[in-house]
Amino acid sequence: MKIYTRTGDKGQTSLIGGRVDKDSLRVEAYGTMDELNSFVGKAMTELNPEIFTDILEDLEAIQNELFDGGGDLANVMKERHYKLSEEPIEVLEQRIDLLMEEAPPLERFILPGGSPAAATLHIARTIARRAERQTVTLMKAEEEVPAIVQRYLNRLSDYLFVAARIANARVNVPDNEYVRSAKVFRTGKSESKSED
Amino acid sequence: MKIYTRTGDKGQTSLIGGRVDKDSLRVEAYGTMDELNSFVGKAMTELNPEIFTDILEDLEAIQNELFDGGGDLANVMKERHYKLSEEPIEVLEQRIDLLMEEAPPLERFILPGGSPAAATLHIARTIARRAERQTVTLMKAEEEVPAIVQRYLNRLSDYLFVAARIANARVNVPDNEYVRSAKVFRTGKSESKSED
Amino acid sequence: MKIYTRTGDKGQTSLIGGRVDKDSLRVEAYGTMDELNSFVGKAMTELNPEIFTDILEDLEAIQNELFDGGGDLANVMKERHYKLSEEPIEVLEQRIDLLMEEAPPLERFILPGGSPAAATLHIARTIARRAERQTVTLMKAEEEVPAIVQRYLNRLSDYLFVAARIANARVNVPDNEYVRSAKVFRTGKSESKSED
Ligand code: B12
Ligand code: B12
Ligand code: B12
Ligand SMILES: C[C@H]1O[C@@H](n2cnc3c(N)ncnc32)[C@H](O)[C@@H]1O
Ligand SMILES: C[C@H]1O[C@@H](n2cnc3c(N)ncnc32)[C@H](O)[C@@H]1O
Ligand SMILES: C[C@H]1O[C@@H](n2cnc3c(N)ncnc32)[C@H](O)[C@@H]1O
Ligand SMILES: [Mg+2]
Ligand SMILES: [Mg+2]
Ligand SMILES: [Mg+2]
């Protein structure tokens, strides 16, 4: 089998059911999800499987979900069936809630870093946010974009934040605070004012 | 010697033979090739030189070629001689063919990751694709862009895919399949339908 | 506390004193500074604290400064006080000057890589440059952008270059030269011709 087909050598490429310039917003968005997926794969190589069994399970599910969502963005068939559903978002929320209870309390921004895995999870967090931004750009430009992908990426970036904190907490590495941070994280009532 | 010259503090910068805004498409494209080059350098630190002598030789050649191609994109002199030629593309193709034979058979998408080096090679793969996209944007906007750079990046991303697979195979780390993947990789006849 | 507020699920998000689309140039710029900050955090995990005490101190200050500058870009209040000042730029320049004396002489481009920390510092260098480009885009589009952030990022990318060289030099890893490089780094008089 030849992996290279040379058909993309003129700057166009294939979707599922279409053909577009390689720098189209759609390709940009799922290309960034592929980049994100690779950083998730990198973080997995840095997590001790005995201490982080649960996180590693989460991340493997996430890798598959990123393929689902990326494929959905690549799909422009007239009749199409999207692969990413509400369920993975709900699972992410449950996992976030559980891990937040385990993590030390949080009031101020923390400096990204700590253990190797935590540092990579912070990188993945910021790339999830870049993928989210590009999905928003795509949604503003085109009609048929499954909104669930953006919501999934939004929640995923929060999951990766908490996962990074756990990747430090369980090996007793502290999260250092941004020294000039206000108390930016809010609970209870003031939460209703929050927006992101 | 002062490395910083402060001349770029107002948002403009120099090409070889010109001066443009720092966010011009040209600077964006070779700046991303520089980012890619750095990830290639990172992958090299993770490959055991005894097991991966050949891959390390490839990657060092690639680092030099990325400088060639980046410099070509930076060059807007009236009379100019481009550094990147067809030959490195042919060499990449030969290396891909050889390494594909060594790698386990492939039918479905694989989750990026595995060994540390494989994970980083997958990251490099996705950044090569980002660099390719930005080169396409540049080619659509400007006349004098050497098309060979885009073709080189296209082939390089396929090389990096195969290199990632080898980085797992030689240390007996399996590539895990995307669980809901169709049989997306095609051989023989159906290949003619493929496009990328 | 819930880290996820769901308020960003429709593609808009909050600034300090405003609300914009998630893919606005402002969010893009400080989002990339956050990505950069995460790579700085990653490099820190790879530096031996006994050999690189000074660099680690620099990098921790830089992480805080990136929060300062990112927050400044996020701030669109009528009455606002910016956090990033001239001083950190001057400190970066002093540190660059000192580290340049320690590093081996430099005439030609070097291949990014070497030790693990050096490789990651080169990555951070290229992402600082991407953040700089996006800050330039923002400055061209909007009135009220603190120019100091761009200058800071410009100098930071030069600092990260020198830090990468030191991360190799102190552990006796050579910087390999780009084989077809001209003598691109200039001293003394010719320096005045240089621009970046
Ligand atoms: C989307 C896509 C991607 C996405 C996929 C992830 C995602 N979901 O976001 C991304 C961007 C990540 C990607 C990456 C890569 N890709 Co890609 N990708 C595609 C693309 C456009 C669609 C694949 C897909 O998901 N199809 C969805 C399935 C369901 O559709 P389908 O296979 O056509 O199946 C339909 C029917 O054919 C039928 N069917 C399918 N299988 C079967 C089997 C039987 C028995 C029957 C009866 C019916 C049937 O059912 C489906 C009905 O809708 C194809 C090109 C294309 N148009 O096929 C290339 C393609 C598969 N990719 C290719 C390559 C090379 C790659 C990369 C190696 C590129 C690189 N250097 O990085 C990587 C590999 C990534 C990895 N980790 O493995 C090549 C493979 C070349 C080859 N020799 O086969 C293709 C063919 C493009 C090309 N060059 O021509 N890719
Ligand atoms: C393109 C470029 C890059 C590209 C280069 C890679 C690539 N190919 O993609 C990228 C984006 C990667 C890059 C990165 C960096 N760069 Co740069 N780059 C340049 C630029 C614009 C051109 C350099 C070049 O390749 N010239 C091509 C050669 C062939 O041209 P030339 O040197 O002018 O040579 C011609 C003649 O002068 C003559 N010639 C050359 N040498 C000699 C010698 C003799 C004896 C003779 C007779 C003739 C001769 O022959 C050539 C005929 O065309 C220069 C600025 C400029 N306009 O020179 C900055 C420049 C070299 N970069 C600079 C810097 C600081 C950097 C970075 C450290 C920035 C950073 N923080 O990341 C990094 C270092 C990267 C590394 N790994 O080493 C500075 C160096 C400052 C200094 N004190 O010298 C420069 C001068 C820009 C500036 N600030 O003013 N850079
Ligand atoms: C800018 C920003 C960022 C930037 C910050 C860095 C930077 N500087 O570049 C970036 C992009 C990095 C970021 C990242 C994240 N952020 Co943020 N961010 C914000 C934002 C918009 C502003 C925060 C800020 O710096 N405010 C500046 C301070 C000075 O303002 P202030 O807190 O309002 O304080 C003023 C007054 O209230 C008063 N004040 C403040 N504290 C106190 C205390 C007392 C006692 C008194 C009297 C007065 C007072 O003084 C100030 C006067 O101006 C807020 C939303 C918002 N509008 O508040 C979200 C926000 C804090 N972020 C949030 C989240 C979730 C995150 C991330 C986890 C997202 C992710 N998945 O990556 C990460 C965490 C990063 C980390 N490392 O910790 C959430 C927190 C949710 C919650 N439950 O609290 C918020 C509230 C947004 C939201 N979702 O609603 N963020
Ligand atoms: C925590 C803060 O991060 C910013 N924010 C929200 N979504 C994104 C994104 N996809 N990318 C970058 N920044 C984002 C908003 O300013 C929010 O309030
Ligand atoms: C394998 C699939 O990846 C997509 N594709 C092709 N080139 C690029 C690129 N530079 N960046 C991101 N995605 C790309 C196409 O959809 C192709 O079919
Ligand atoms: C060293 C060379 O790098 C280029 N250059 C200057 N600033 C940036 C940036 N932010 N991103 C990418 N490239 C840049 C210019 O061409 C300069 O001359
Ligand atoms: Mg969010
Ligand atoms: Mg391709
Ligand atoms: Mg500069």
Coordinates of N, CA and C in Angstrom, one line a residue, chain B residues 8-189:
Chain B
G8 N 12.5 44.9 15.1 CA 11.2 44.4 14.9 C 10.1 44.8 15.9
D9 N 10.5 45.8 16.7 CA 9.6 46.1 17.8 C 8.4 46.9 17.4
K10 N 8.3 47.3 16.1 CA 7.2 48.0 15.6 C 6.3 47.1 14.8
G11 N 6.6 45.8 14.7 CA 5.6 44.9 14.0 C 6.0 44.6 12.6
Q12 N 7.1 45.2 12.1 CA 7.6 44.8 10.8 C 8.8 44.0 10.9
T13 N 9.2 43.2 9.9 CA 10.4 42.4 9.9 C 11.0 42.2 8.5
S14 N 12.2 41.7 8.4 CA 12.8 41.6 7.1 C 12.8 40.2 6.6
L15 N 12.5 40.2 5.3 CA 12.7 39.0 4.5 C 14.1 39.0 3.9
I16 N 14.4 38.0 3.0 CA 15.6 38.1 2.2 C 15.2 38.9 1.0
G17 N 15.5 40.2 1.1 CA 15.2 41.1 0.0 C 13.8 41.8 0.1
G18 N 13.4 42.1 1.3 CA 12.2 42.8 1.5 C 11.8 43.1 2.9
R19 N 10.7 43.8 3.1 CA 10.3 44.1 4.5 C 8.8 44.0 4.6
V20 N 8.2 43.3 5.5 CA 6.8 43.1 5.6 C 6.3 43.1 7.0
D21 N 5.0 43.2 7.2 CA 4.4 43.0 8.5 C 4.7 41.6 9.1
K22 N 4.9 41.6 10.4 CA 5.2 40.3 11.0 C 4.1 39.2 10.8
D23 N 2.9 39.7 10.6 CA 1.8 38.7 10.5 C 1.5 38.5 9.0
S24 N 2.4 38.8 8.1 CA 2.1 38.5 6.7 C 2.1 37.0 6.5
L25 N 1.4 36.6 5.4 CA 1.2 35.2 5.1 C 2.6 34.4 5.0
R26 N 3.5 35.2 4.4 CA 4.9 34.6 4.2 C 5.6 34.2 5.5
V27 N 5.6 35.2 6.4 CA 6.2 35.0 7.7 C 5.5 33.9 8.5
E28 N 4.1 33.9 8.4 CA 3.3 32.9 9.0 C 3.8 31.5 8.5
A29 N 3.9 31.4 7.2 CA 4.3 30.0 6.7 C 5.7 29.6 7.1
Y30 N 6.7 30.4 7.0 CA 8.0 29.9 7.4 C 8.2 29.9 8.9
G31 N 7.4 30.7 9.6 CA 7.4 30.6 11.0 C 6.9 29.3 11.5
T32 N 5.9 28.8 10.8 CA 5.3 27.5 11.2 C 6.3 26.3 10.8
M33 N 7.0 26.5 9.7 CA 8.1 25.5 9.4 C 9.1 25.5 10.5
D34 N 9.4 26.6 11.0 CA 10.4 26.7 12.2 C 9.8 26.0 13.4
E35 N 8.5 26.1 13.6 CA 7.9 25.4 14.7 C 8.0 23.9 14.5
L36 N 7.6 23.5 13.3 CA 7.7 22.1 12.9 C 9.2 21.6 13.0
N37 N 10.1 22.4 12.6 CA 11.5 22.0 12.8 C 11.9 21.7 14.2
S38 N 11.3 22.5 15.1 CA 11.6 22.3 16.5 C 11.0 21.0 17.1
F39 N 9.8 20.7 16.6 CA 9.2 19.4 17.0 C 10.0 18.2 16.4
V40 N 10.5 18.4 15.2 CA 11.3 17.3 14.7 C 12.6 17.1 15.6
G41 N 13.1 18.3 16.0 CA 14.3 18.2 16.9 C 13.9 17.5 18.3
K42 N 12.7 17.8 18.7 CA 12.2 17.2 20.0 C 12.1 15.6 19.8
A43 N 11.5 15.2 18.7 CA 11.4 13.8 18.4 C 12.8 13.1 18.4
M44 N 13.7 13.8 17.9 CA 15.1 13.2 17.8 C 15.7 12.9 19.2
T45 N 15.3 13.7 20.1 CA 15.9 13.5 21.5 C 15.2 12.3 22.1
E46 N 14.2 11.7 21.6 CA 13.4 10.6 22.2 C 13.7 9.3 21.5
L47 N 14.5 9.3 20.4 CA 14.7 8.1 19.7 C 16.1 7.5 20.1
N48 N 16.0 6.2 20.4 CA 17.3 5.5 20.8 C 18.1 5.4 19.5
P49 N 19.4 5.9 19.6 CA 20.2 6.0 18.4 C 20.6 4.6 17.9
E50 N 20.6 3.6 18.8 CA 21.0 2.3 18.3 C 19.9 1.6 17.5
I51 N 18.7 1.8 17.9 CA 17.5 1.2 17.2 C 17.1 2.0 16.0
F52 N 17.3 3.3 16.1 CA 16.7 4.2 15.1 C 17.7 5.0 14.3
T53 N 18.8 4.4 14.0 CA 19.9 5.1 13.3 C 19.4 5.7 12.0
D54 N 18.6 4.9 11.3 CA 18.1 5.4 10.0 C 17.1 6.5 10.1
I55 N 16.2 6.4 11.0 CA 15.2 7.5 11.2 C 15.9 8.7 11.7
L56 N 16.9 8.6 12.5 CA 17.6 9.8 13.0 C 18.3 10.5 11.9
E57 N 18.9 9.7 11.0 CA 19.5 10.3 9.8 C 18.5 11.0 8.9
D58 N 17.4 10.3 8.7 CA 16.3 11.0 7.9 C 16.0 12.3 8.6
L59 N 15.8 12.3 9.9 CA 15.2 13.5 10.6 C 16.3 14.7 10.5
E60 N 17.5 14.3 10.6 CA 18.5 15.4 10.5 C 18.5 16.0 9.1
A61 N 18.4 15.1 8.1 CA 18.3 15.7 6.7 C 17.1 16.6 6.6
I62 N 16.0 16.1 7.2 CA 14.7 16.9 7.1 C 14.9 18.2 7.8
Q63 N 15.6 18.3 8.9 CA 15.8 19.6 9.6 C 16.5 20.5 8.6
N64 N 17.5 20.0 7.9 CA 18.2 20.9 7.0 C 17.3 21.3 5.8
E65 N 16.4 20.4 5.4 CA 15.5 20.7 4.3 C 14.5 21.7 4.7
L66 N 14.0 21.6 5.9 CA 13.0 22.6 6.4 C 13.7 24.0 6.4
F67 N 14.9 24.1 6.7 CA 15.6 25.4 6.6 C 15.7 25.8 5.1
D68 N 16.0 24.9 4.3 CA 16.0 25.2 2.8 C 14.7 25.8 2.4
G69 N 13.6 25.0 2.7 CA 12.3 25.5 2.2 C 11.8 26.7 2.9
G70 N 12.1 26.9 4.2 CA 11.7 28.1 4.9 C 12.5 29.3 4.3
G71 N 13.8 29.1 4.1 CA 14.5 30.2 3.5 C 14.0 30.6 2.1
D72 N 13.5 29.5 1.3 CA 12.9 29.8 0.0 C 11.7 30.7 0.1
L73 N 10.9 30.3 1.1 CA 9.6 31.1 1.3 C 10.0 32.6 1.8
A74 N 11.1 32.7 2.5 CA 11.5 34.0 3.0 C 12.2 34.9 1.9
N75 N 12.5 34.2 0.7 CA 13.3 34.9 -0.3 C 12.4 35.6 -1.3
V76 N 12.5 36.9 -1.4 CA 11.7 37.7 -2.4 C 12.6 38.5 -3.3
M77 N 13.9 38.1 -3.3 CA 14.8 38.8 -4.2 C 14.4 38.7 -5.7
K78 N 14.7 39.8 -6.4 CA 14.4 39.7 -7.9 C 15.0 38.5 -8.5
E79 N 16.4 38.4 -8.3 CA 17.1 37.2 -8.8 C 17.3 36.3 -7.6
R80 N 16.7 35.2 -7.7 CA 16.8 34.3 -6.5 C 17.0 32.8 -7.0
H81 N 17.7 32.1 -6.1 CA 18.0 30.7 -6.4 C 17.4 29.9 -5.3
Y82 N 16.4 29.0 -5.5 CA 15.8 28.3 -4.5 C 16.7 27.1 -4.0
K83 N 16.6 26.8 -2.8 CA 17.4 25.7 -2.2 C 16.7 24.4 -2.2
L84 N 15.4 24.3 -2.0 CA 14.8 23.0 -2.0 C 14.5 22.5 -3.4
S85 N 14.9 21.2 -3.6 CA 14.7 20.7 -5.0 C 13.8 19.4 -4.9
E86 N 13.6 18.8 -6.1 CA 12.8 17.6 -6.2 C 13.4 16.4 -5.4
E87 N 14.7 16.4 -5.4 CA 15.3 15.2 -4.8 C 14.9 14.8 -3.4
P88 N 14.8 15.8 -2.5 CA 14.4 15.4 -1.1 C 13.0 14.8 -1.1
I89 N 12.1 15.2 -2.0 CA 10.8 14.6 -2.1 C 10.9 13.1 -2.5
E90 N 11.7 12.9 -3.5 CA 11.9 11.5 -4.0 C 12.5 10.6 -2.9
V91 N 13.5 11.2 -2.2 CA 14.1 10.4 -1.1 C 13.0 10.1 0.0
L92 N 12.2 11.1 0.3 CA 11.1 10.8 1.3 C 10.2 9.7 0.8
E93 N 9.9 9.7 -0.5 CA 9.0 8.6 -1.0 C 9.6 7.3 -0.9
Q94 N 10.9 7.2 -1.2 CA 11.6 5.9 -1.1 C 11.7 5.4 0.3
R95 N 11.9 6.4 1.2 CA 12.0 6.0 2.6 C 10.6 5.5 3.1
I96 N 9.5 6.2 2.7 CA 8.2 5.8 3.1 C 7.9 4.4 2.6
D97 N 8.2 4.2 1.3 CA 7.9 2.8 0.8 C 8.6 1.7 1.6
L98 N 9.9 2.0 1.9 CA 10.7 1.0 2.6 C 10.1 0.8 4.0
L99 N 9.8 1.9 4.7 CA 9.3 1.8 6.1 C 7.9 1.2 6.1
M100 N 7.1 1.4 5.1 CA 5.8 0.9 5.1 C 5.8 -0.7 5.0
E101 N 6.9 -1.2 4.4 CA 7.0 -2.6 4.3 C 7.3 -3.2 5.7
E102 N 8.1 -2.4 6.4 CA 8.5 -2.9 7.8 C 7.4 -2.8 8.8
A103 N 6.5 -1.8 8.6 CA 5.4 -1.6 9.6 C 4.3 -2.6 9.5
P104 N 3.7 -2.9 10.6 CA 2.5 -3.9 10.5 C 1.5 -3.3 9.6
P105 N 0.7 -4.3 9.0 CA -0.4 -3.8 8.0 C -1.4 -2.8 8.7
L106 N -2.0 -2.1 7.8 CA -2.8 -0.9 8.3 C -4.1 -0.9 7.5
E107 N -5.2 -0.9 8.2 CA -6.5 -0.8 7.5 C -7.3 0.4 8.0
R108 N -7.2 0.6 9.3 CA -8.1 1.6 10.0 C -7.2 2.7 10.6
F109 N -7.8 3.9 10.9 CA -7.1 4.9 11.6 C -6.5 4.4 12.9
I110 N -5.3 4.9 13.3 CA -4.8 4.5 14.6 C -4.7 5.7 15.5
L111 N -4.8 5.5 16.8 CA -4.8 6.6 17.8 C -3.3 7.0 17.9
P112 N -3.1 8.3 17.7 CA -1.7 8.9 17.8 C -1.2 8.6 19.2
G113 N 0.0 8.0 19.3 CA 0.6 7.8 20.6 C 1.4 6.5 20.6
G114 N 1.6 6.0 21.8 CA 2.4 4.8 22.0 C 3.7 5.1 22.8
S115 N 4.8 4.9 22.1 CA 6.1 5.3 22.7 C 6.2 6.8 22.7
P116 N 7.1 7.3 23.6 CA 7.3 8.8 23.6 C 7.7 9.4 22.3
A117 N 8.6 8.7 21.6 CA 9.0 9.3 20.3 C 7.9 9.2 19.2
A118 N 7.1 8.1 19.3 CA 6.0 8.0 18.3 C 5.0 9.1 18.6
A119 N 4.7 9.3 19.8 CA 3.7 10.4 20.2 C 4.2 11.7 19.6
T120 N 5.5 12.0 19.8 CA 6.0 13.3 19.3 C 6.0 13.4 17.8
L121 N 6.3 12.2 17.1 CA 6.3 12.2 15.7 C 4.9 12.4 15.1
H122 N 3.9 11.9 15.8 CA 2.5 12.3 15.4 C 2.2 13.8 15.6
I123 N 2.7 14.3 16.7 CA 2.5 15.8 16.8 C 3.2 16.5 15.6
A124 N 4.4 16.1 15.3 CA 5.2 16.7 14.2 C 4.4 16.6 12.9
R125 N 3.8 15.4 12.7 CA 2.9 15.1 11.5 C 1.8 16.2 11.4
T126 N 1.1 16.4 12.5 CA 0.0 17.4 12.4 C 0.5 18.8 12.2
I127 N 1.7 19.1 12.7 CA 2.2 20.5 12.5 C 2.7 20.6 11.1
A128 N 3.3 19.6 10.5 CA 3.6 19.6 9.1 C 2.4 19.9 8.2
R129 N 1.2 19.3 8.7 CA 0.0 19.6 7.9 C -0.5 21.0 8.1
R130 N -0.3 21.6 9.3 CA -0.6 23.0 9.5 C 0.3 23.9 8.7
A131 N 1.6 23.6 8.6 CA 2.5 24.3 7.8 C 2.1 24.2 6.3
E132 N 1.6 23.0 5.9 CA 1.2 22.8 4.5 C 0.0 23.7 4.2
R133 N -1.0 23.7 5.2 CA -2.2 24.6 5.0 C -1.8 26.0 4.8
Q134 N -0.9 26.5 5.6 CA -0.5 27.9 5.5 C 0.3 28.2 4.3
T135 N 1.0 27.2 3.8 CA 1.7 27.4 2.5 C 0.7 27.5 1.4
V136 N -0.4 26.7 1.4 CA -1.4 26.8 0.4 C -2.1 28.2 0.5
T137 N -2.3 28.7 1.7 CA -2.9 30.1 1.8 C -2.0 31.1 1.1
L138 N -0.7 31.0 1.4 CA 0.3 31.9 0.8 C 0.3 31.8 -0.7
M139 N 0.2 30.5 -1.2 CA 0.3 30.3 -2.7 C -1.0 30.9 -3.4
K140 N -2.1 30.9 -2.7 CA -3.3 31.4 -3.2 C -3.3 33.0 -3.3
A141 N -2.5 33.5 -2.4 CA -2.5 35.0 -2.2 C -1.3 35.7 -3.0
E142 N -0.3 34.9 -3.2 CA 0.9 35.5 -3.9 C 1.4 34.7 -5.1
E143 N 2.0 35.4 -6.0 CA 2.4 34.8 -7.3 C 3.7 33.9 -7.1
E144 N 4.7 34.5 -6.5 CA 6.0 33.9 -6.5 C 6.3 33.0 -5.3
V145 N 5.6 31.9 -5.2 CA 5.8 31.0 -4.1 C 6.3 29.6 -4.7
P146 N 7.4 29.1 -4.3 CA 7.8 27.8 -4.9 C 6.9 26.7 -4.4
A147 N 6.2 26.1 -5.4 CA 5.1 25.1 -5.1 C 5.8 23.9 -4.5
I148 N 7.0 23.7 -4.7 CA 7.7 22.5 -4.2 C 7.6 22.4 -2.7
V149 N 7.6 23.5 -2.0 CA 7.6 23.6 -0.5 C 6.3 22.9 -0.1
Q150 N 5.2 23.2 -0.7 CA 3.9 22.5 -0.3 C 4.0 21.0 -0.5
R151 N 4.5 20.6 -1.7 CA 4.6 19.2 -2.0 C 5.5 18.5 -1.0
Y152 N 6.6 19.2 -0.7 CA 7.5 18.6 0.3 C 6.8 18.4 1.7
L153 N 6.1 19.4 2.1 CA 5.4 19.3 3.4 C 4.3 18.2 3.4
N154 N 3.6 18.1 2.3 CA 2.6 17.0 2.1 C 3.3 15.7 2.3
R155 N 4.4 15.4 1.6 CA 5.0 14.2 1.7 C 5.7 14.0 3.1
L156 N 6.2 15.0 3.6 CA 6.8 14.9 4.9 C 5.8 14.4 6.0
S157 N 4.5 14.9 5.9 CA 3.5 14.5 6.9 C 3.3 13.0 6.8
D158 N 3.3 12.5 5.5 CA 3.2 11.0 5.4 C 4.4 10.3 5.9
Y159 N 5.6 10.8 5.6 CA 6.8 10.2 6.2 C 6.7 10.2 7.7
L160 N 6.3 11.3 8.3 CA 6.2 11.3 9.8 C 5.2 10.3 10.4
F161 N 4.1 10.1 9.6 CA 3.2 9.1 10.0 C 3.8 7.7 10.0
V162 N 4.5 7.4 9.0 CA 5.2 6.0 8.9 C 6.3 6.0 10.0
A163 N 7.0 7.0 10.1 CA 8.1 7.0 11.1 C 7.5 6.8 12.5
A164 N 6.3 7.4 12.8 CA 5.7 7.2 14.1 C 5.3 5.7 14.3
R165 N 4.9 5.1 13.2 CA 4.5 3.7 13.3 C 5.8 2.8 13.6
I166 N 6.9 3.1 12.9 CA 8.1 2.4 13.1 C 8.6 2.6 14.5
A167 N 8.5 3.9 15.0 CA 8.9 4.2 16.4 C 8.2 3.4 17.4
N168 N 7.0 2.9 17.1 CA 6.3 1.9 18.0 C 6.7 0.5 17.7
A169 N 6.7 0.1 16.4 CA 6.9 -1.3 16.0 C 8.2 -1.8 16.5
R170 N 9.3 -1.0 16.3 CA 10.6 -1.6 16.7 C 10.8 -1.7 18.2
V171 N 10.0 -1.1 19.0 CA 10.1 -1.3 20.4 C 8.9 -2.1 20.9
N172 N 8.2 -2.8 20.0 CA 7.1 -3.7 20.3 C 5.9 -3.0 21.0
V173 N 5.7 -1.7 20.7 CA 4.5 -1.0 21.2 C 3.4 -1.1 20.1
P174 N 2.2 -1.6 20.4 CA 1.2 -1.7 19.3 C 0.6 -0.4 19.0
D175 N 0.2 -0.2 17.8 CA -0.7 1.0 17.4 C -2.1 0.6 17.7
N176 N -2.8 1.3 18.5 CA -4.2 1.0 18.8 C -5.1 1.7 17.7
E177 N -6.1 0.9 17.3 CA -7.0 1.4 16.3 C -8.1 2.3 16.9
Y178 N -8.5 3.3 16.1 CA -9.7 4.1 16.4 C -10.8 3.1 16.3
V179 N -11.6 3.0 17.5 CA -12.5 1.9 17.6 C -13.7 1.9 16.6
R180 N -14.1 3.2 16.2 CA -15.2 3.2 15.3 C -14.8 3.6 13.9
S181 N -13.5 3.3 13.5 CA -13.0 3.5 12.2 C -13.5 2.5 11.2
A182 N -13.9 3.1 10.0 CA -14.1 2.2 8.9 C -12.7 1.7 8.4
K183 N -12.7 0.9 7.4 CA -11.5 0.5 6.7 C -11.1 1.6 5.8
V184 N -10.4 2.6 6.2 CA -10.2 3.8 5.5 C -8.9 3.8 4.6
F185 N -8.0 2.9 4.9 CA -6.8 2.9 4.1 C -7.0 1.9 2.9
R186 N -6.7 2.3 1.7 CA -7.0 1.5 0.6 C -5.8 1.1 -0.2
T187 N -5.9 0.0 -0.8 CA -4.7 -0.5 -1.6 C -5.2 -0.6 -3.1
G188 N -4.2 -0.9 -3.9 CA -4.5 -1.3 -5.3 C -5.5 -0.3 -6.0
K189 N -6.5 -0.9 -6.6 CA -7.4 -0.1 -7.5 C -8.1 1.1 -6.8

